[in-house]
Amino acid sequence: MKIQRRNKANPEFSLAAMTDVILLMLIFFMITSSAANQSAIDVKLPKAGAVDDNIPNPLTVSIKPDGSYFVDDIPVAKDQLEATIVNKLTGQTNKSFTIRADENTMHKDVVFAMEIAEKNKFNIAIATVKDK
């Protein structure tokens, strides 16, 4: 007499659960990567009417209203600013940096950072916020 089993294991594997996990991971990494580029130095950026797309730069120079300089959130003395920028951009393919100056920062402090870029042939971007 032949005995048959009623419940046979189904060897098929459903990818629906794995697809959901991959999609959630993709969303998580997209959101965290956009927030990762924010600087910890609190400066109030000036407003601009026409804002182009952001071009990410590997280096950020922040300038506070009191004239203090920060390179990638690390305080740097004014006389050491040029050496720090040149050292950080040595070996980079994109030799550029972003100037994040507070809207109340004196013009001479911003021009000082711009002169460093001009002297060393670096490209610069000036961070602003979009005018509403």
PDB file of C-alpha atoms in Angstrom:
ATOM      1  CA  MET A   1       0.000   0.000   0.000  1.00  0.00           C
ATOM      2  CA  LYS A   2       1.359   3.409  -1.048  1.00  0.00           C
ATOM      3  CA  ILE A   3       1.075   6.214   1.554  1.00  0.00           C
ATOM      4  CA  GLN A   4       1.067   9.748   0.209  1.00  0.00           C
ATOM      5  CA  ARG A   5       1.853  12.839   2.167  1.00  0.00           C
ATOM      6  CA  ARG A   6      -0.701  15.583   2.085  1.00  0.00           C
ATOM      7  CA  ASN A   7       1.607  18.520   2.805  1.00  0.00           C
ATOM      8  CA  LYS A   8       4.472  18.827   0.440  1.00  0.00           C
ATOM      9  CA  ALA A   9       7.014  21.564   0.973  1.00  0.00           C
ATOM     10  CA  ASN A  10       6.941  24.224  -1.719  1.00  0.00           C
ATOM     11  CA  PRO A  11      10.535  24.753  -2.923  1.00  0.00           C
ATOM     12  CA  GLU A  12       9.784  28.176  -4.469  1.00  0.00           C
ATOM     13  CA  PHE A  13      11.275  31.251  -2.844  1.00  0.00           C
ATOM     14  CA  SER A  14       9.477  34.587  -2.811  1.00  0.00           C
ATOM     15  CA  LEU A  15      11.612  37.683  -3.383  1.00  0.00           C
ATOM     16  CA  ALA A  16       8.901  40.138  -2.350  1.00  0.00           C
ATOM     17  CA  ALA A  17      10.168  40.494   1.224  1.00  0.00           C
ATOM     18  CA  MET A  18      13.758  40.997   0.095  1.00  0.00           C
ATOM     19  CA  THR A  19      12.645  43.614  -2.439  1.00  0.00           C
ATOM     20  CA  ASP A  20      10.876  45.549   0.321  1.00  0.00           C
ATOM     21  CA  VAL A  21      13.991  45.501   2.494  1.00  0.00           C
ATOM     22  CA  ILE A  22      16.209  46.704  -0.380  1.00  0.00           C
ATOM     23  CA  LEU A  23      13.775  49.511  -1.182  1.00  0.00           C
ATOM     24  CA  LEU A  24      13.696  50.664   2.451  1.00  0.00           C
ATOM     25  CA  MET A  25      17.500  50.595   2.628  1.00  0.00           C
ATOM     26  CA  LEU A  26      17.709  52.659  -0.568  1.00  0.00           C
ATOM     27  CA  ILE A  27      15.336  55.278   0.850  1.00  0.00           C
ATOM     28  CA  PHE A  28      17.258  55.362   4.142  1.00  0.00           C
ATOM     29  CA  PHE A  29      20.633  55.892   2.435  1.00  0.00           C
ATOM     30  CA  MET A  30      19.256  58.567   0.098  1.00  0.00           C
ATOM     31  CA  ILE A  31      17.878  60.564   3.022  1.00  0.00           C
ATOM     32  CA  THR A  32      20.974  60.224   5.198  1.00  0.00           C
ATOM     33  CA  SER A  33      23.370  61.084   2.357  1.00  0.00           C
ATOM     34  CA  SER A  34      21.595  64.379   1.703  1.00  0.00           C
ATOM     35  CA  ALA A  35      21.790  65.298   5.389  1.00  0.00           C
ATOM     36  CA  ALA A  36      25.420  64.234   5.766  1.00  0.00           C
ATOM     37  CA  ASN A  37      26.750  67.290   3.953  1.00  0.00           C
ATOM     38  CA  GLN A  38      25.432  69.785   6.501  1.00  0.00           C
ATOM     39  CA  SER A  39      27.991  71.727   8.476  1.00  0.00           C
ATOM     40  CA  ALA A  40      27.883  71.990  12.261  1.00  0.00           C
ATOM     41  CA  ILE A  41      29.061  75.616  12.270  1.00  0.00           C
ATOM     42  CA  ASP A  42      26.010  77.811  12.779  1.00  0.00           C
ATOM     43  CA  VAL A  43      26.146  80.637  10.244  1.00  0.00           C
ATOM     44  CA  LYS A  44      23.189  82.533   8.841  1.00  0.00           C
ATOM     45  CA  LEU A  45      23.696  82.390   5.067  1.00  0.00           C
ATOM     46  CA  PRO A  46      22.728  85.360   2.892  1.00  0.00           C
ATOM     47  CA  LYS A  47      19.731  85.052   0.580  1.00  0.00           C
ATOM     48  CA  ALA A  48      20.004  84.878  -3.196  1.00  0.00           C
ATOM     49  CA  GLY A  49      17.342  85.196  -5.882  1.00  0.00           C
ATOM     50  CA  ALA A  50      18.583  82.726  -8.486  1.00  0.00           C
ATOM     51  CA  VAL A  51      20.184  79.594  -7.096  1.00  0.00           C
ATOM     52  CA  ASP A  52      21.726  76.948  -9.345  1.00  0.00           C
ATOM     53  CA  ASP A  53      22.055  73.304  -8.447  1.00  0.00           C
ATOM     54  CA  ASN A  54      24.499  72.523  -5.678  1.00  0.00           C
ATOM     55  CA  ILE A  55      27.860  71.225  -6.760  1.00  0.00           C
ATOM     56  CA  PRO A  56      29.386  69.334  -3.837  1.00  0.00           C
ATOM     57  CA  ASN A  57      32.865  70.458  -2.905  1.00  0.00           C
ATOM     58  CA  PRO A  58      35.180  68.338  -0.793  1.00  0.00           C
ATOM     59  CA  LEU A  59      36.114  71.264   1.467  1.00  0.00           C
ATOM     60  CA  THR A  60      34.072  73.884   3.320  1.00  0.00           C
ATOM     61  CA  VAL A  61      35.433  77.122   4.790  1.00  0.00           C
ATOM     62  CA  SER A  62      32.995  78.681   7.270  1.00  0.00           C
ATOM     63  CA  ILE A  63      33.387  82.288   8.411  1.00  0.00           C
ATOM     64  CA  LYS A  64      31.560  83.586  11.469  1.00  0.00           C
ATOM     65  CA  PRO A  65      30.651  87.266  12.047  1.00  0.00           C
ATOM     66  CA  ASP A  66      33.525  87.718  14.520  1.00  0.00           C
ATOM     67  CA  GLY A  67      36.037  86.816  11.782  1.00  0.00           C
ATOM     68  CA  SER A  68      36.827  83.298  12.981  1.00  0.00           C
ATOM     69  CA  TYR A  69      37.534  80.704  10.305  1.00  0.00           C
ATOM     70  CA  PHE A  70      36.632  77.016  10.266  1.00  0.00           C
ATOM     71  CA  VAL A  71      37.830  74.436   7.737  1.00  0.00           C
ATOM     72  CA  ASP A  72      35.468  71.450   7.714  1.00  0.00           C
ATOM     73  CA  ASP A  73      34.166  72.484  11.163  1.00  0.00           C
ATOM     74  CA  ILE A  74      37.685  72.687  12.651  1.00  0.00           C
ATOM     75  CA  PRO A  75      38.758  76.135  13.930  1.00  0.00           C
ATOM     76  CA  VAL A  76      41.747  77.555  12.070  1.00  0.00           C
ATOM     77  CA  ALA A  77      43.706  80.741  12.727  1.00  0.00           C
ATOM     78  CA  LYS A  78      43.634  83.335   9.946  1.00  0.00           C
ATOM     79  CA  ASP A  79      47.382  83.055   9.312  1.00  0.00           C
ATOM     80  CA  GLN A  80      47.095  79.250   8.980  1.00  0.00           C
ATOM     81  CA  LEU A  81      44.038  79.270   6.687  1.00  0.00           C
ATOM     82  CA  GLU A  82      45.889  79.178   3.372  1.00  0.00           C
ATOM     83  CA  ALA A  83      48.234  76.364   4.439  1.00  0.00           C
ATOM     84  CA  THR A  84      45.295  74.314   5.739  1.00  0.00           C
ATOM     85  CA  ILE A  85      43.290  74.727   2.528  1.00  0.00           C
ATOM     86  CA  VAL A  86      46.260  73.910   0.302  1.00  0.00           C
ATOM     87  CA  ASN A  87      47.124  70.810   2.363  1.00  0.00           C
ATOM     88  CA  LYS A  88      43.551  69.517   2.261  1.00  0.00           C
ATOM     89  CA  LEU A  89      43.194  70.050  -1.502  1.00  0.00           C
ATOM     90  CA  THR A  90      46.556  68.543  -2.414  1.00  0.00           C
ATOM     91  CA  GLY A  91      45.905  65.411  -4.455  1.00  0.00           C
ATOM     92  CA  GLN A  92      42.224  66.205  -5.035  1.00  0.00           C
ATOM     93  CA  THR A  93      40.930  66.101  -8.596  1.00  0.00           C
ATOM     94  CA  ASN A  94      38.334  68.784  -7.860  1.00  0.00           C
ATOM     95  CA  LYS A  95      40.406  71.623  -6.427  1.00  0.00           C
ATOM     96  CA  SER A  96      37.577  73.718  -5.092  1.00  0.00           C
ATOM     97  CA  PHE A  97      35.995  74.717  -1.815  1.00  0.00           C
ATOM     98  CA  THR A  98      32.800  76.302  -0.578  1.00  0.00           C
ATOM     99  CA  ILE A  99      32.771  79.533   1.410  1.00  0.00           C
ATOM    100  CA  ARG A 100      29.983  79.563   4.019  1.00  0.00           C
ATOM    101  CA  ALA A 101      29.977  83.086   5.422  1.00  0.00           C
ATOM    102  CA  ASP A 102      27.393  84.437   7.817  1.00  0.00           C
ATOM    103  CA  GLU A 103      25.285  87.265   6.391  1.00  0.00           C
ATOM    104  CA  ASN A 104      26.793  89.596   9.040  1.00  0.00           C
ATOM    105  CA  THR A 105      30.413  88.650   8.304  1.00  0.00           C
ATOM    106  CA  MET A 106      32.624  91.523   7.245  1.00  0.00           C
ATOM    107  CA  HIS A 107      33.409  91.672   3.552  1.00  0.00           C
ATOM    108  CA  LYS A 108      37.182  91.709   4.163  1.00  0.00           C
ATOM    109  CA  ASP A 109      37.036  88.249   5.801  1.00  0.00           C
ATOM    110  CA  VAL A 110      35.254  86.739   2.786  1.00  0.00           C
ATOM    111  CA  VAL A 111      37.624  88.455   0.365  1.00  0.00           C
ATOM    112  CA  PHE A 112      40.582  87.029   2.302  1.00  0.00           C
ATOM    113  CA  ALA A 113      39.312  83.483   1.604  1.00  0.00           C
ATOM    114  CA  MET A 114      38.611  84.396  -2.025  1.00  0.00           C
ATOM    115  CA  GLU A 115      42.164  85.702  -2.452  1.00  0.00           C
ATOM    116  CA  ILE A 116      43.511  82.345  -1.274  1.00  0.00           C
ATOM    117  CA  ALA A 117      41.488  80.656  -4.010  1.00  0.00           C
ATOM    118  CA  GLU A 118      42.670  83.129  -6.656  1.00  0.00           C
ATOM    119  CA  LYS A 119      46.319  82.830  -5.605  1.00  0.00           C
ATOM    120  CA  ASN A 120      46.280  79.012  -5.745  1.00  0.00           C
ATOM    121  CA  LYS A 121      43.945  78.743  -8.771  1.00  0.00           C
ATOM    122  CA  PHE A 122      41.190  76.996  -6.779  1.00  0.00           C
ATOM    123  CA  ASN A 123      37.538  77.159  -7.766  1.00  0.00           C
ATOM    124  CA  ILE A 124      35.160  78.500  -5.132  1.00  0.00           C
ATOM    125  CA  ALA A 125      31.460  78.403  -4.459  1.00  0.00           C
ATOM    126  CA  ILE A 126      29.666  80.772  -2.117  1.00  0.00           C
ATOM    127  CA  ALA A 127      26.887  79.173  -0.104  1.00  0.00           C
ATOM    128  CA  THR A 128      23.568  81.011   0.032  1.00  0.00           C
ATOM    129  CA  VAL A 129      19.973  80.160   0.862  1.00  0.00           C
ATOM    130  CA  LYS A 130      17.192  80.491  -1.673  1.00  0.00           C
ATOM    131  CA  ASP A 131      15.124  83.646  -1.300  1.00  0.00           C
ATOM    132  CA  LYS A 132      11.466  82.775  -0.728  1.00  0.00           C
TER     133      LYS A 132
END
